[in-house]
Amino acid sequence: MNARQGFVGQKVERREDARFLTGRGQYTDDITLPGQTYGVFVRSPHGHARIRKLDTKAAAAAPGVLGIFTGEHFKAVGGLPCGWLINSLDGKPMVEPKHPVLADGKVRYVGDRVALVVAETLEQAKAAAAMVDVDYEELPAVVDAAKAVGFKAAVHDEAPNNQCYHWGIGDKDGVDAAIKGAAHVTKLSFRNNRLIPNAIEPRAANASYDVNADSYTLYVANQNPHVERLLMCAFVLGIPEHKMRVVAPDVGGGFGSKIYLYGEETALVFASKQIKRPIKWTADRSEAFLSDAHGRDHVTTAELALDKDGRFLALRANTTANLGAYLSTFASCIPTILHATLLAGQYKTPKIWCEVTAVFTNTAPVDAYRGAGRPEATYLVERLVETAATEMKLDPAEIRRRNFITEFPYATPVGLTYDTGDYNATLKRAVELADVAGFGKRKAASEAKGLARGIGYACYIEACGIAPSSVAGALGARAGLFEAGEVRVHPTGKVTVFTGSHSHGQGHETTFAQVVADKLGIPMEDVDIQHGDTGKILFGMGTYGSRSIAVGGTAIVKALDKIITKGRKIAAHLMEAADSDVVFEGGQFKVAGTDKAVPFASVALTAYVPHNFPHDKLEPGLNENAFYDPSNFTFPAGSYICEVEVDKATGAVRIDRFTAVDDFGNVINPMIVEGQVHGGLVQGIGQALLEHGVYDDGSGQLLSGSYMDYAMPRADDMPSFQVETVKGTPCMHNPLGVKGCGEAGAIGSPPAVINAICNALGVKDVPMPATPHTVWKAARAAA
């Protein structure tokens, strides 16, 4: 493609795919350092137990063993920190028990880290780990969030009733009064099922210590290497930050599970100095099931009050959120700031009250998973809305239209201000694409085959582009959520971009290059994108919350603006014109109103030849950086419609049609956006129909700890999606006009699927996951 045709908005194929498809990607486990050793973790087989004795003598004497590390080695260091402070309704801060690198006297979930064994080979480390003798005193384990408060055994002494915080937002008295006087109240109680991330690449780390420089290098499968470095250095190990380099090379997916600082890489960094050799650890899939941060796991009761015409008056929600055994990096904000603040949805509900009780249990820590609080909020709202429509005998599309927000900016009752949107447009297009008018004929055809057919709607909104720091800080964030970008123009006019955003499947190397090439009017081949290395990158807060293009991309654009401003001054000197007369367009600096022009590459070369321009007024070189901290979130939104066929005799559900219409503002690469939506839809449908992290209620054992028991979605579980991005409402506060897209599919699809199944069966609720057994029971109950 000619650079002057423009790249933004084009379906450019992903540049990074060539190396991935030909096996040339380099992941953490591919990196082998001189003197490489291997680490294996001894993990708790119990959900809750005291460590009475930990004997490592036999293991230490095993062949090849270089060191064994236990909780005793980490008594003097800090615990893994939580990055978000939540205060309870009584004003008290949340309970923050220490999250030890390795267990210190007690284990609190199956998979909890007990010891690290380091040996010359992986086989030797595994053999020695099996020789570590641990004597446990088993304690009662609680795994169900609904049973945690008041359970007979406390997960932490600091939280004797297992409660971390009791938080609320909104107008409680106003909501209570509105519900009391409403013409109709819809009420639902449900669970948002626990999910286990299962990124294709398991977590991995390789830590080394340089004796001569007294410095560390950590290669790690992580979504935000600068934050990893900051938390580990400042809060846990006390290493000077400039003495630690963190590199996140190619990363095979994350979905949130690779945002956090984990004990595994922290232990490796510590141990690498002790043995003065690099140590590699790569989780096997069983370890990943046990020890990766899980997602969701809410128990909720919610009510929606309506007037006689179906207009919303108030919404009340009471949620108990399972945090697992410890506070993970962002765990505290998921069921609060990223959940309750989205309960307005797309609707002008005047009064909202949400109360959240967060509890500790003897399960793996729970944190952000694709959507992170937003899917839970959308599920709550859209299940209520669809159920209310059924109860009041209103068309599900019409009840939504009556309540849509239509004027912007709009301040919700739960703390957010939507800058722009057109919810009628996405719903109208979804209804057309889904051929809702023909649903009656399709339903009759299904019934003729002995099958029930149902249709379900979901209209989601999410706050993404996670930032701004001012809002986040006021809500308890303990760090800024800005992003940084650096643009380095070489003398030949080629460009290297350094971004604090991290790519682990999103296609940044393509989309960021499209933005840069489009802005500078140069070929995409002349743009190189660098990310994931604290030794190269200025700074960065990483990738999560659909923030990369909105926050990271804008930081790059602001750096490009500085490049162009300086370039105009150099070009003005070359063309003997005033700066104010020089414009930049199509890759050329031009004197307005004349035929004088200088190409971008010539200006770049001149910048590195100081005697060719007034170097007394300008520094040599053409290199600029910028930080960007947005003034608001971005608010993508969309309408999804699902049609299912259900065999009531067996409970089997087949998704026959799925339509997704989204408003992502301006779109940089429609092909990549469509791929992101497809991936999100699969994960959302997986939650609705298949996936469920289940622990035994007595022992705390993970019952769904392998692919034999945890049902991952497969290609034949999915329909052919109809996906469309409308010509949207551009974001009003970033120069690209973009919104996030990476989590949308996972947010809007679960309620659409469950609404369709409920419609097919004529029932009020079907729990997630809607397995054949669950659906069969619901069908029998309805009969």
mmCIF file of N, CA and C in Angstrom, residues 170-181 313-316 350-353:
data_model
loop_
_atom_site.group_PDB
_atom_site.id
_atom_site.type_symbol
_atom_site.label_atom_id
_atom_site.label_comp_id
_atom_site.label_asym_id
_atom_site.label_seq_id
_atom_site.Cartn_x
_atom_site.Cartn_y
_atom_site.Cartn_z
ATOM 1 N N GLY A 170 -23.528 4.590 45.620
ATOM 2 C CA GLY A 170 -24.841 4.987 45.130
ATOM 3 C C GLY A 170 -25.713 5.601 46.215
ATOM 4 N N ASP A 171 -27.015 5.618 45.946
ATOM 5 C CA ASP A 171 -28.000 6.253 46.818
ATOM 6 C C ASP A 171 -28.881 5.169 47.436
ATOM 7 N N LYS A 172 -28.482 4.651 48.587
ATOM 8 C CA LYS A 172 -29.198 3.536 49.205
ATOM 9 C C LYS A 172 -30.625 3.912 49.580
ATOM 10 N N ASP A 173 -30.791 5.032 50.263
ATOM 11 C CA ASP A 173 -32.129 5.431 50.708
ATOM 12 C C ASP A 173 -33.041 5.702 49.521
ATOM 13 N N GLY A 174 -32.512 6.375 48.506
ATOM 14 C CA GLY A 174 -33.319 6.674 47.324
ATOM 15 C C GLY A 174 -33.741 5.415 46.594
ATOM 16 N N VAL A 175 -32.843 4.444 46.506
ATOM 17 C CA VAL A 175 -33.161 3.184 45.845
ATOM 18 C C VAL A 175 -34.205 2.407 46.649
ATOM 19 N N ASP A 176 -34.035 2.347 47.954
ATOM 20 C CA ASP A 176 -35.005 1.634 48.790
ATOM 21 C C ASP A 176 -36.405 2.213 48.621
ATOM 22 N N ALA A 177 -36.490 3.541 48.593
ATOM 23 C CA ALA A 177 -37.797 4.194 48.449
ATOM 24 C C ALA A 177 -38.396 3.927 47.076
ATOM 25 N N ALA A 178 -37.556 3.976 46.028
ATOM 26 C CA ALA A 178 -38.054 3.759 44.666
ATOM 27 C C ALA A 178 -38.568 2.332 44.492
ATOM 28 N N ILE A 179 -37.841 1.373 45.058
ATOM 29 C CA ILE A 179 -38.276 -0.021 44.942
ATOM 30 C C ILE A 179 -39.583 -0.242 45.701
ATOM 31 N N LYS A 180 -39.691 0.378 46.852
ATOM 32 C CA LYS A 180 -40.900 0.223 47.662
ATOM 33 C C LYS A 180 -42.136 0.744 46.934
ATOM 34 N N GLY A 181 -41.973 1.811 46.162
ATOM 35 C CA GLY A 181 -43.135 2.410 45.504
ATOM 36 C C GLY A 181 -43.304 2.034 44.044
ATOM 37 N N LEU A 313 -36.654 2.741 37.302
ATOM 38 C CA LEU A 313 -36.668 3.687 38.422
ATOM 39 C C LEU A 313 -35.447 3.536 39.323
ATOM 40 N N ALA A 314 -35.038 2.294 39.537
ATOM 41 C CA ALA A 314 -33.920 2.064 40.465
ATOM 42 C C ALA A 314 -33.388 0.656 40.277
ATOM 43 N N LEU A 315 -32.120 0.497 40.633
ATOM 44 C CA LEU A 315 -31.484 -0.814 40.616
ATOM 45 C C LEU A 315 -30.746 -1.011 41.931
ATOM 46 N N ARG A 316 -30.911 -2.194 42.515
ATOM 47 C CA ARG A 316 -30.228 -2.525 43.768
ATOM 48 C C ARG A 316 -29.508 -3.863 43.590
ATOM 49 N N PRO A 350 -32.311 6.280 37.205
ATOM 50 C CA PRO A 350 -31.977 7.454 38.016
ATOM 51 C C PRO A 350 -31.306 7.138 39.354
ATOM 52 N N LYS A 351 -31.581 5.960 39.917
ATOM 53 C CA LYS A 351 -31.020 5.659 41.240
ATOM 54 C C LYS A 351 -30.462 4.233 41.245
ATOM 55 N N ILE A 352 -29.247 4.116 41.793
ATOM 56 C CA ILE A 352 -28.579 2.812 41.864
ATOM 57 C C ILE A 352 -27.889 2.693 43.220
ATOM 58 N N TRP A 353 -27.949 1.515 43.783
ATOM 59 C CA TRP A 353 -27.187 1.209 44.997
ATOM 60 C C TRP A 353 -26.579 -0.185 44.849
#
